[in-house]
Amino acid sequence: MTKSYEDLPLTPIADTPSTMNLTGLWRVVRPLVDKSKCKKCTTCWKFCPDAAITLVDGFPVIDLNYCKGCGICAHECPSKCIIMVKEGEA
Amino acid sequence: MPHNLHEHSVSPLIEVRFHGRGGQGVVIASEVLAKAAFRMGYEVSAFPFFGVERRGAPVTAYTRIDSRPIRVKTNIYWPDYVVVLDSSLLEGVDVLEGLKVKGSVLVNWPDGKKLKDLPSKFRRFVLDATSIAASHGIGSQTAPIVNTAILGGFARICDAIELEPVLETIREAAPVKKQENVAAAREAYERTIEVTP
Amino acid sequence: MVKTTIPEEEFTYPGSTGCPGCGANLVMRYLLKGLGGRTVVSIPACCWAVMPGYWPSNCLKVPLLYTAFEATGAAISGLRAAFDVKGVEDVTIVGFAGDGGTVDIGLQAMSGAAERRTDAIYVMYDNEAYMNTGIQRSGSTPYGAWTTTTPVGPKHEFKKEPKKDIMAIMEAHGIPYAATVSVAHPEDFVKKAAKAKKIKGFRFIHALSPCPPGWRMNPTQTIEVARLAVETHYFPLYEIEEGKLRITRKGKGTPVSEFLKLQGRFSHLTEAEVDSIQKTIDEAWKRLLDREGPEA
Amino acid sequence: MRMVMTGNYASAYGAKLSRAEVIAAYPITPQTSIVEKLAEFVSSGELKAQYIPVESEHSAMAACIAAETAGARTYTATSSHGLTLMHEVLMWASGARLPIVMTNVSRAMAPPWSVWVDNMDSIAQRDTGWLQFFCQNNQEVLDTIIMAYKICESRRVMLPAMIIEDAFILSHTSEPVDVPDQEVVDRFLPPYAPELKIEVGKAMGFGSLVKPDQYMEFRYKDMLAMKEAAERVKAVEKEFKQVFGREYGGLLEKYMCDDAETVLITAGSVAATAKDVVDAMRARGARVGLARIRAFRPFPHEELRALASKVVGIAVLDRSYTFGAAGAMFTEVKASVYSCHKRPVMKNYIAGLGGRDITTKIISNIMDDMAVAAKRGVEDEVEWVDVAGLPRRWR
């Protein structure tokens, strides 16, 4: 929403985390993690350009609010525990 | 009606034009004169002819002296005094251009050599600033720096300017050889003579 | 507990507006992991000037100063001077620019900053063309590549000139540290960033940064293509510390065709042209080995 | 203490007394002695500052922008081609709301090459969002630098300022300048303390990408800041006078205008000479006056309108020319005056380009010409003065 000039700072200083941008909406394919096959190697976490993967007990948790579906995690996973599926399927 | 009537109505008390060559300290001479006059309580301004000349090229610089604050920022067209630091400029440069009738010209001129070709409607003064500067070891023997000596001579020819403030200013401004520069100016003051027709 | 091979702490937020599979996103992510939170980054016009998002969004957890396209070198000098005069110590100043902003329009300001020995790290993320404006050729675009300003038409045109050797240019400035890094080797990347942080003076990091739209490739292959760049010696990983060169990853010397064939921007090349690229790479690699010498 | 010094040294002393903390500069004739003097102040320890010897004017301004964003008070100086090379980043400085102060030694643009005065360089930057002060003497140069920091750093302004010093006529002319004591300046000008600056560990992006739905609001704020600046110029000068005893007439200095029929409007060093001319003409009985545009930005609209309603003729002397239009000061003065109920006759005189001397005689001739035009009407609205080949003689 457009703010009144009176409510704006002197100059546009960006001070809000980019988590305000739900870039997950861009996604057409979605990663699915098969925890049973995961060896906790952290490769997917390491290569995620969007820092959208966090490690919980060593397992990857993908934040679908931000994952753009690039598929790097699936492509790089050595144990092939991540697959990409079309949004709306599976 | 003299062509410079209009200029007279706004011109300051004293306007001086210095002629010399790049590297001789012409611009510094104009500034030191201004500072000496300022020391005496005058208002002043000093400026070079704003060129891009390099070492050896003819250079001019100007000083204005007045009892009131100086506002005018134009060139000086009708000087009261002309000071020539290098006599070789008498050939080729019209050093007397615009000099007021009854104005004075001071030339750095070798002792004993006859000064010719300067019209007698101006007061003419000579001073062997080169020999004086050389004898005090200012600059090199082949290229003595004459700007401090010539200012001693100027104090002699200009009633409004006293020698002591000129010497004080030289003492303050000279980066090296302060005593020698002061001594040269003092000697120059003594040795400046008017050329009689 | 699982141990990660690079620092776990993140200095970038999700929600950046970079393209899916963007290499430049990873360059920033790894860089800040190596440098830590007491870092100030200056970014000129480039993809990264857009990636933090529309105001008030910011995807960095450290201060960010935007600057004009050609001005990164000057901006980091200004930042360092301000912190020095204010007595702010223990801060790493980073200039973070694309290849156009570095080897082309920003070369003068960067050279000035290097010559002045500005205490800062300059990072060039090299996606080998003006990608922010839509894939126009830069001085860092390699021989053979298609771009929108080196179109491949009926006369079989493409970029005929080799890439500017920015590492050699920066080394010639006599800077204390210069290194190449790749998003396919984050451990090597983070180690070099951390090393650069400890050195004083002007440091330069050249990061190869695959660009899926600009290289006409599948975003899933960003890491694979970056890895092949190293393996094929297209983009060797090395560092030059006080004039001493050390190759940090030798690579297998895989044929460069393996690297090229993943990218649509090279798809028009004939076998002979690929061979000539291979030859150029082999010669450069040999020079690099010779330069490193036997002791390493 | 009163000292005899050039305009360039007056600039350097102004920056030193203002305690500039970061100086980034690139040499250009005739600005060089400013930065040489400042480099000397820094190396001798007289000024606690960082001096960045940048490789271009563009970088000088970009470095000042970065340093100022990080909370340092910055200063730079340039001239002509240097200023125009900065053009892009000048807009950056004002858009980022950074109160940088810069001296521009105003010099003609090439080609043909000229190192001499005219104001084309400064006038070409009029739309960059900088305050522009045209100075008439060296004292004003020094004083205006100190005042400019105070005006520009005030919270509702936060815009940069350009102090314009005519090439050679001020830059290389020595005249008495009162150099105030540091303690007095310190009391007048507190340290720079911006509300927002780059702080290590604090995630903030300076100069972010703004969508069309908010860009205009930011620009509107800049416009308000420039309006506020007009008020601050007057208020700060009042305060300056109380402390230092000098004043310059705010945005528009009026000299002998009260009962004047013909007024000359101009800016810069020529205005100082024009005061002598006004005195001389008044001694002959001519009802003439001078209005000096001291601040070209913010422009003195109100002051000009008040003045215009009382006079018969206004001559605007521009030391620059906007090709395809007229002198910039002329068009702006005319625009200001247009909606006045009673409008004077106006004429534009283009003079003094590329260092051509504007003599006292030229100035009085302009005023005489204007007085005649006010009675008989204007034939040539824009007249080029003292151009060889034109029929009219001005000297």
Short mmCIF file of N, CA and C in Angstrom, two decimals, chain B residues 1 3 6-12 27 30-31 34-36 38-39 41-54 64 66 68-77, chain D residues 2-6 29 115-116 136-138 167-170 172-177 255 269-270 272-273 275-277 279-281 284 355 357-364 395:
data_model
loop_
_atom_site.label_atom_id
_atom_site.label_comp_id
_atom_site.label_asym_id
_atom_site.label_seq_id
_atom_site.Cartn_x
_atom_site.Cartn_y
_atom_site.Cartn_z
N MET B 1 38.31 64.42 -23.93
CA MET B 1 38.08 63.61 -22.72
C MET B 1 38.96 62.36 -22.76
N HIS B 3 40.31 58.73 -22.49
CA HIS B 3 39.54 57.50 -22.70
C HIS B 3 39.32 56.72 -21.41
N HIS B 6 36.11 57.12 -17.27
CA HIS B 6 35.14 56.32 -16.55
C HIS B 6 35.80 55.43 -15.50
N GLU B 7 36.91 54.83 -15.89
CA GLU B 7 37.60 53.93 -14.97
C GLU B 7 38.04 54.68 -13.72
N HIS B 8 38.43 55.95 -13.89
CA HIS B 8 38.89 56.73 -12.75
C HIS B 8 37.84 56.86 -11.67
N SER B 9 36.59 56.93 -12.08
CA SER B 9 35.55 57.20 -11.10
C SER B 9 35.40 56.06 -10.10
N VAL B 10 35.87 54.87 -10.45
CA VAL B 10 35.71 53.76 -9.51
C VAL B 10 37.04 53.12 -9.13
N SER B 11 38.14 53.62 -9.67
CA SER B 11 39.38 52.90 -9.44
C SER B 11 39.97 53.21 -8.06
N PRO B 12 40.65 52.23 -7.48
CA PRO B 12 41.22 52.42 -6.15
C PRO B 12 42.41 53.38 -6.16
N VAL B 27 54.17 36.62 -9.49
CA VAL B 27 52.89 36.55 -8.78
C VAL B 27 53.12 36.74 -7.28
N SER B 30 53.54 40.35 -6.38
CA SER B 30 52.29 41.10 -6.29
C SER B 30 51.58 40.80 -4.97
N GLU B 31 51.71 39.56 -4.51
CA GLU B 31 51.06 39.17 -3.25
C GLU B 31 51.79 39.77 -2.05
N ALA B 34 50.90 43.29 -1.69
CA ALA B 34 49.56 43.41 -1.11
C ALA B 34 49.60 43.17 0.40
N LYS B 35 50.36 42.16 0.80
CA LYS B 35 50.41 41.82 2.22
C LYS B 35 51.12 42.93 3.02
N ALA B 36 52.13 43.54 2.40
CA ALA B 36 52.83 44.62 3.07
C ALA B 36 51.90 45.82 3.25
N PHE B 38 48.68 45.67 3.35
CA PHE B 38 47.67 45.21 4.32
C PHE B 38 48.20 45.40 5.75
N ARG B 39 49.48 45.10 5.92
CA ARG B 39 50.14 45.27 7.21
C ARG B 39 50.09 46.74 7.66
N GLY B 41 47.67 48.65 7.05
CA GLY B 41 46.28 49.02 7.31
C GLY B 41 45.46 49.28 6.05
N TYR B 42 46.06 49.05 4.89
CA TYR B 42 45.32 49.22 3.64
C TYR B 42 44.45 48.01 3.35
N GLU B 43 43.46 48.22 2.52
CA GLU B 43 42.73 47.10 1.91
C GLU B 43 43.45 46.78 0.60
N VAL B 44 43.49 45.53 0.24
CA VAL B 44 44.31 45.13 -0.91
C VAL B 44 43.65 44.03 -1.72
N SER B 45 44.12 43.89 -2.96
CA SER B 45 43.88 42.64 -3.67
C SER B 45 45.03 42.44 -4.65
N ALA B 46 45.39 41.19 -4.86
CA ALA B 46 46.50 40.86 -5.75
C ALA B 46 46.11 39.67 -6.60
N PHE B 47 46.44 39.74 -7.87
CA PHE B 47 46.06 38.62 -8.74
C PHE B 47 46.98 38.55 -9.94
N PRO B 48 47.22 37.33 -10.44
CA PRO B 48 48.03 37.18 -11.64
C PRO B 48 47.19 37.41 -12.88
N PHE B 49 47.83 37.68 -14.02
CA PHE B 49 47.06 37.54 -15.24
C PHE B 49 46.87 36.05 -15.42
N PHE B 50 45.61 35.68 -15.48
CA PHE B 50 45.26 34.29 -15.30
C PHE B 50 45.61 33.49 -16.54
N GLY B 51 46.85 33.17 -16.70
CA GLY B 51 47.24 32.41 -17.89
C GLY B 51 47.68 31.01 -17.54
N VAL B 52 48.10 30.31 -18.55
CA VAL B 52 48.61 28.95 -18.34
C VAL B 52 50.08 28.92 -18.74
N GLU B 53 50.75 30.09 -18.65
CA GLU B 53 52.13 30.17 -19.11
C GLU B 53 53.04 29.31 -18.26
N ARG B 54 54.08 28.81 -18.91
CA ARG B 54 55.06 27.99 -18.22
C ARG B 54 56.33 28.82 -18.01
N ARG B 64 46.24 45.80 -6.14
CA ARG B 64 45.40 46.99 -5.89
C ARG B 64 45.53 47.34 -4.41
N ASP B 66 44.04 50.22 -1.48
CA ASP B 66 43.07 51.29 -1.26
C ASP B 66 42.83 51.44 0.24
N ARG B 68 39.72 51.89 1.31
CA ARG B 68 38.40 51.28 1.53
C ARG B 68 38.42 49.85 1.02
N PRO B 69 37.49 49.01 1.48
CA PRO B 69 37.43 47.64 0.95
C PRO B 69 37.35 47.65 -0.57
N ILE B 70 38.09 46.76 -1.20
CA ILE B 70 38.14 46.74 -2.66
C ILE B 70 37.11 45.74 -3.18
N ARG B 71 36.19 46.24 -3.96
CA ARG B 71 35.16 45.36 -4.51
C ARG B 71 35.42 45.02 -5.97
N VAL B 72 36.03 45.95 -6.68
CA VAL B 72 36.18 45.76 -8.12
C VAL B 72 37.03 44.52 -8.42
N LYS B 73 36.56 43.71 -9.38
CA LYS B 73 37.22 42.44 -9.70
C LYS B 73 37.72 42.41 -11.15
N THR B 74 37.77 43.53 -11.78
CA THR B 74 38.18 43.54 -13.20
C THR B 74 39.70 43.54 -13.29
N ASN B 75 40.19 43.39 -14.50
CA ASN B 75 41.61 43.55 -14.75
C ASN B 75 42.00 45.00 -14.48
N ILE B 76 43.30 45.25 -14.35
CA ILE B 76 43.78 46.63 -14.22
C ILE B 76 44.19 47.10 -15.61
N TYR B 77 43.55 48.18 -16.09
CA TYR B 77 43.86 48.68 -17.43
C TYR B 77 44.71 49.94 -17.38
N ARG D 2 42.48 38.49 10.50
CA ARG D 2 42.41 38.83 9.07
C ARG D 2 43.72 38.49 8.40
N MET D 3 43.64 37.76 7.31
CA MET D 3 44.82 37.36 6.55
C MET D 3 44.55 37.62 5.07
N VAL D 4 45.62 37.87 4.32
CA VAL D 4 45.46 38.04 2.88
C VAL D 4 45.57 36.66 2.24
N MET D 5 44.54 36.23 1.58
CA MET D 5 44.57 34.89 0.97
C MET D 5 43.70 34.81 -0.27
N THR D 6 43.98 33.79 -1.09
CA THR D 6 43.20 33.57 -2.31
C THR D 6 41.84 32.95 -1.96
N THR D 29 42.63 22.40 -12.81
CA THR D 29 42.81 23.84 -12.86
C THR D 29 41.43 24.50 -12.92
N VAL D 115 40.49 27.87 -19.42
CA VAL D 115 40.60 27.62 -17.97
C VAL D 115 39.95 28.76 -17.20
N TRP D 116 39.35 29.71 -17.92
CA TRP D 116 38.87 30.94 -17.29
C TRP D 116 37.41 30.87 -16.89
N GLN D 136 30.71 36.37 -3.99
CA GLN D 136 31.25 37.57 -4.63
C GLN D 136 32.67 37.89 -4.19
N ASN D 137 33.10 37.32 -3.07
CA ASN D 137 34.48 37.56 -2.64
C ASN D 137 34.96 36.40 -1.78
N ASN D 138 36.23 36.46 -1.41
CA ASN D 138 36.84 35.32 -0.71
C ASN D 138 36.28 35.13 0.69
N ALA D 167 36.44 31.26 -11.25
CA ALA D 167 37.82 30.88 -11.58
C ALA D 167 38.71 32.11 -11.66
N PHE D 168 39.86 32.03 -11.07
CA PHE D 168 40.89 33.06 -11.05
C PHE D 168 40.43 34.36 -10.38
N ILE D 169 39.27 34.88 -10.79
CA ILE D 169 38.82 36.17 -10.24
C ILE D 169 38.68 36.06 -8.72
N LEU D 170 38.24 34.89 -8.25
CA LEU D 170 38.30 34.66 -6.80
C LEU D 170 39.38 33.62 -6.46
N HIS D 172 42.24 32.76 -7.54
CA HIS D 172 43.65 33.12 -7.51
C HIS D 172 43.88 34.59 -7.13
N THR D 173 42.85 35.24 -6.65
CA THR D 173 43.02 36.62 -6.21
C THR D 173 43.16 36.64 -4.69
N SER D 174 44.23 37.32 -4.23
CA SER D 174 44.46 37.42 -2.79
C SER D 174 43.79 38.68 -2.28
N GLU D 175 43.05 38.53 -1.21
CA GLU D 175 42.44 39.70 -0.57
C GLU D 175 42.27 39.39 0.91
N PRO D 176 42.06 40.41 1.72
CA PRO D 176 41.94 40.16 3.15
C PRO D 176 40.72 39.30 3.47
N VAL D 177 40.94 38.29 4.31
CA VAL D 177 39.86 37.40 4.73
C VAL D 177 39.98 37.22 6.23
N TYR D 255 21.29 45.72 -3.27
CA TYR D 255 22.20 46.83 -3.04
C TYR D 255 21.63 48.07 -3.73
N SER D 269 31.26 37.00 -8.81
CA SER D 269 32.21 38.07 -8.55
C SER D 269 31.85 39.36 -9.29
N VAL D 270 31.17 39.24 -10.43
CA VAL D 270 30.83 40.45 -11.18
C VAL D 270 29.90 41.36 -10.37
N ALA D 272 30.25 42.07 -7.29
CA ALA D 272 31.07 42.94 -6.44
C ALA D 272 31.51 44.18 -7.22
N THR D 273 31.97 43.95 -8.44
CA THR D 273 32.35 45.08 -9.30
C THR D 273 31.14 45.97 -9.55
N LYS D 275 28.75 46.73 -7.73
CA LYS D 275 28.43 47.64 -6.62
C LYS D 275 29.20 48.95 -6.78
N ASP D 276 30.45 48.86 -7.19
CA ASP D 276 31.22 50.08 -7.45
C ASP D 276 30.57 50.89 -8.56
N VAL D 277 30.09 50.17 -9.58
CA VAL D 277 29.47 50.86 -10.71
C VAL D 277 28.18 51.55 -10.27
N ASP D 279 27.50 52.69 -7.33
CA ASP D 279 27.89 53.89 -6.58
C ASP D 279 28.26 55.03 -7.52
N ALA D 280 29.07 54.70 -8.53
CA ALA D 280 29.52 55.74 -9.46
C ALA D 280 28.34 56.32 -10.24
N MET D 281 27.41 55.45 -10.66
CA MET D 281 26.27 55.93 -11.43
C MET D 281 25.33 56.75 -10.55
N ARG D 284 26.25 60.19 -10.22
CA ARG D 284 25.84 61.00 -11.38
C ARG D 284 24.33 61.21 -11.40
N GLY D 355 36.10 33.78 -19.41
CA GLY D 355 37.07 34.67 -18.77
C GLY D 355 37.11 36.07 -19.35
N ASP D 357 36.73 39.72 -19.60
CA ASP D 357 36.58 40.64 -18.48
C ASP D 357 35.29 41.44 -18.62
N ILE D 358 34.52 41.48 -17.55
CA ILE D 358 33.33 42.34 -17.54
C ILE D 358 33.75 43.61 -16.81
N THR D 359 34.08 44.62 -17.60
CA THR D 359 34.64 45.84 -17.02
C THR D 359 33.55 46.69 -16.40
N THR D 360 33.98 47.67 -15.62
CA THR D 360 33.01 48.59 -15.02
C THR D 360 32.24 49.32 -16.11
N LYS D 361 32.93 49.61 -17.21
CA LYS D 361 32.28 50.33 -18.30
C LYS D 361 31.20 49.47 -18.95
N ILE D 362 31.49 48.20 -19.12
CA ILE D 362 30.48 47.30 -19.69
C ILE D 362 29.25 47.26 -18.79
N ILE D 363 29.49 47.18 -17.50
CA ILE D 363 28.35 47.11 -16.57
C ILE D 363 27.52 48.39 -16.63
N SER D 364 28.18 49.54 -16.65
CA SER D 364 27.39 50.78 -16.69
C SER D 364 26.69 50.92 -18.03
N ARG D 395 32.69 48.37 -24.63
CA ARG D 395 33.82 48.75 -23.79
C ARG D 395 34.10 50.22 -23.87
#
